[in-house]
Coordinates of C-alpha atoms in Angstrom, one line a residue:
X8 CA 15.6 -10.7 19.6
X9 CA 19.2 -10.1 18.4
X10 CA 20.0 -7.5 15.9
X11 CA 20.1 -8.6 12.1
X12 CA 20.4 -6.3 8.8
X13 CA 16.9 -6.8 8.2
X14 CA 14.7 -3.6 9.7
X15 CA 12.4 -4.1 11.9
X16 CA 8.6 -3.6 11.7
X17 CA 7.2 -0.4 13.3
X18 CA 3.9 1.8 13.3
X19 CA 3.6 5.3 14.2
X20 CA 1.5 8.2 14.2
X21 CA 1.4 11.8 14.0
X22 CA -2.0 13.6 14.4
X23 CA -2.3 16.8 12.4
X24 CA -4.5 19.4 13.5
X25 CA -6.4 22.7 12.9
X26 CA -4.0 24.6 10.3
X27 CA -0.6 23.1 10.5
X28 CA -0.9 22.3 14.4
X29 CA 0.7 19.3 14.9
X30 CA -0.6 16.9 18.3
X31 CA 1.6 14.7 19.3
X32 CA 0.1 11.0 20.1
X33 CA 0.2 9.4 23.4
X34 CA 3.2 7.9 24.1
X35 CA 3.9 4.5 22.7
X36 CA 5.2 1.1 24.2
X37 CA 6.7 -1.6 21.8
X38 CA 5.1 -4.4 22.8
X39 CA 6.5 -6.7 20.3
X40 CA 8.4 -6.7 16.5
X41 CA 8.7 -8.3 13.5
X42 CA 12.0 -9.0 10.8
X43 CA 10.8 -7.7 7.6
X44 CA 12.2 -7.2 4.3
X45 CA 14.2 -4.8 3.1
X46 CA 12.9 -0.9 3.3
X47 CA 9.5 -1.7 4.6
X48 CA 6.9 1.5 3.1
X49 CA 3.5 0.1 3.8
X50 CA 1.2 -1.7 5.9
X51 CA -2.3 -2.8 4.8
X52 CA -4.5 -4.5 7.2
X53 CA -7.2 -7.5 6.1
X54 CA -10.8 -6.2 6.9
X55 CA -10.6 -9.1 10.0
X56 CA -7.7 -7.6 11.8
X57 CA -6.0 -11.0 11.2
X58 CA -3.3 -10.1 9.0
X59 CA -1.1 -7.3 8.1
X60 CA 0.7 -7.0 4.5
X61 CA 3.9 -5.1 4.5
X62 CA 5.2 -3.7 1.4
X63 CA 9.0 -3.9 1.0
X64 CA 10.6 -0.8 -1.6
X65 CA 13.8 -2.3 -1.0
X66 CA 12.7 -5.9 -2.6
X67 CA 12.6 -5.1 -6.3
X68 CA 11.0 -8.5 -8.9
X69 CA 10.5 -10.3 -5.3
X70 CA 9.7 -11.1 -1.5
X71 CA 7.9 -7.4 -2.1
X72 CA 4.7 -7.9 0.2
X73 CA 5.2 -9.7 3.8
X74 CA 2.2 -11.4 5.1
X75 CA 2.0 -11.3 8.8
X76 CA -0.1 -13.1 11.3
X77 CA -1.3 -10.1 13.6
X78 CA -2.1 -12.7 16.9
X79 CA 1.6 -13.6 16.3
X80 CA 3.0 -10.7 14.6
X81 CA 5.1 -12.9 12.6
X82 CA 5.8 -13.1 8.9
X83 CA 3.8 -16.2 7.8
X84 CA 4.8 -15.7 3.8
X85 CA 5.6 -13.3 0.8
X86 CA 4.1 -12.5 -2.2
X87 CA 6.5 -12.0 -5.6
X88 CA 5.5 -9.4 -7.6
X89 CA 7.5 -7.6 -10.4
X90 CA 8.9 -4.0 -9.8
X91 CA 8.9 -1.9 -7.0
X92 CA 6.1 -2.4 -4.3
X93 CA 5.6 1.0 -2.7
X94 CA 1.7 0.8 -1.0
X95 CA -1.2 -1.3 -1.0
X96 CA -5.1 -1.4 0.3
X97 CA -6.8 -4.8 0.7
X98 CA -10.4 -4.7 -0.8
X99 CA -13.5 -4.6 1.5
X100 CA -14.2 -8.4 1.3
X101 CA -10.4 -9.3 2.0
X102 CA -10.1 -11.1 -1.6
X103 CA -7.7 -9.1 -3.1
X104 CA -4.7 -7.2 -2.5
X105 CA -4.2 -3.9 -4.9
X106 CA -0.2 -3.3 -4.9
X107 CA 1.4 -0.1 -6.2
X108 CA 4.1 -0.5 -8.6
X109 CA 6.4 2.6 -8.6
X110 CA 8.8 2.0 -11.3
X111 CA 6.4 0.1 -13.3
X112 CA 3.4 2.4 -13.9
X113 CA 1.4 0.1 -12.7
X114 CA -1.2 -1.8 -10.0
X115 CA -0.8 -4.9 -9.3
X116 CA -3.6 -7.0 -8.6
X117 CA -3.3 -10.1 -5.9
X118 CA -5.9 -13.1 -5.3
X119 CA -5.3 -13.3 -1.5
X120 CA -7.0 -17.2 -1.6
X121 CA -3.7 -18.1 -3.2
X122 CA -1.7 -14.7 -3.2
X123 CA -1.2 -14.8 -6.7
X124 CA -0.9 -11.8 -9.3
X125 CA -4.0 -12.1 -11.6
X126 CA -3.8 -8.6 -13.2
X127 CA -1.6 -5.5 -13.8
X128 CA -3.0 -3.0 -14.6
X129 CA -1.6 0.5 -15.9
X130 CA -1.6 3.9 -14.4
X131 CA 0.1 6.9 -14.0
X132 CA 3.5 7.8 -13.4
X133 CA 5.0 6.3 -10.6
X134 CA 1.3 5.4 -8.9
X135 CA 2.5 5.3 -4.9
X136 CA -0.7 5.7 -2.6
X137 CA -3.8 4.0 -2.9
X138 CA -7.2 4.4 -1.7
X139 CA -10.6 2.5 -2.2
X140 CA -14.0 3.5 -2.1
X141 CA -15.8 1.9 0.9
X142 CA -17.7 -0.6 -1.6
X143 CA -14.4 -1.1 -3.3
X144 CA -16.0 -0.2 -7.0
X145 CA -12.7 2.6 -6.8
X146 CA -9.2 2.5 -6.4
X147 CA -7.3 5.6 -6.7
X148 CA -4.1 6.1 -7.0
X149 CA -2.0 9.1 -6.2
X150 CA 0.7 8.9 -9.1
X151 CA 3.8 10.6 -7.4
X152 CA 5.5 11.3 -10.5
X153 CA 2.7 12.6 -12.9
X154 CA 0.4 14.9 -10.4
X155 CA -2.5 12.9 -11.1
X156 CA -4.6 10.7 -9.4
X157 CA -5.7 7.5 -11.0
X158 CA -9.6 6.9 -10.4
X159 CA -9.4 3.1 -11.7
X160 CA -12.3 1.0 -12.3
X161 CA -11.1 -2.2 -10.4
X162 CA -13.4 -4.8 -11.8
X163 CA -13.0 -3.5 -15.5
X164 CA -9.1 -3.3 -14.9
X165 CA -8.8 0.1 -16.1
X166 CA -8.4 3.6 -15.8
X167 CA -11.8 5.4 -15.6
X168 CA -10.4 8.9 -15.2
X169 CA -7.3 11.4 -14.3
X170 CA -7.1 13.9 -11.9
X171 CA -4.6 16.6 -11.8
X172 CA -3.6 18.2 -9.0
X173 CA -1.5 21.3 -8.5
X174 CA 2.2 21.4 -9.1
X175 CA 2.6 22.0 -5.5
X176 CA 0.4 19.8 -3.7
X177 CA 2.2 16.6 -3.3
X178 CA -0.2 13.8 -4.2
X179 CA 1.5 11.0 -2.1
X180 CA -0.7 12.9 0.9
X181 CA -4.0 11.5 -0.9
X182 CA -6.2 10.8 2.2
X183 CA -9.8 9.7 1.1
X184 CA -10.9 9.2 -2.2
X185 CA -14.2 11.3 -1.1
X186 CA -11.9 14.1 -1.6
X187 CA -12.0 13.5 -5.2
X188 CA -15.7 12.7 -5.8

């Protein structure tokens, strides 16, 4: 593959354990990569295995999610959304794709069937990771700016309650939204 300005795609993993021990994973082997856009941050995967959504920080107001075929592990579209695409989490039936919106306070909500935006909706400062329940009745969203959570009533489009969290706990490293409940 020659070398272009794009980056390419890459997933790795630390383990942390027992109290700040950190184990090092096994070693890895690049089997294959992917072109993506610009400042890939995250990677959501369908509830098939089948597809992979990359969000792209550096694609402000466009080309901010990659969809990739997983078989082929190539880019098979984009979805345009407005702002600044940070995270995303697919819900549990695979119709729809909840997008974090840094700059613009906001989730956006995407109807995989035809990957378009049907909702925004609002939440705290600069929302960056999400996380939803198992039956997908919660998102939550860790709003980097504001330490606060989001706990968002998806179906309702809106805001069902704030969490703080302390000053000095940094809530992009929101891991279950058990945690919370």
């Amino acid at each position: 593959m020659a070398p272009r300005a794009s980056l390419a795609l890459s997933v790795l993993s630390a383990l942390t354990v027992g109290a700040g021990a950190l184990a090092l994973p096994p070693a890895l082997e690049v089997q294959d990569r992917s072109l993506t856009g610009s400042l890939p941050k995250g990677v959501a995967v369908s509830p098939d295995g089948a597809t992979l959504f990359v969000t792209h920080f550096g694609n402000a107001n466009g080309r901010s999610v990659g969809v990739y075929d997983v078989a082929a592990l190539r880019r098979t579209t984009t979805i345009d959304l407005p702002g600044v695409a940070v995270e995303s989490v697919v819900s549990p039936d695979g119709a729809r794709l909840y997008v974090s919106d840094f700059l613009g306070d906001a989730i956006h909500v995407v109807r995989l069937s035809d990957r378009r935006r049907i909702r925004t909706i609002s939440a705290g400062h600069q929302p960056k990771v999400l996380a939803l329940s198992a039956d997908g009745a919660r998102l939550f969203a860790a709003n980097w700016g504001g330490a606060t959570v989001s706990e968002i009533d998806p179906a309702a489009g809106r805001v069902v309650a704030t969490h703080r969290v302390r000053s000095e706990e940094h809530t992009s490293e929101l891991q279950s939204p058990c945690n919370l409940v």
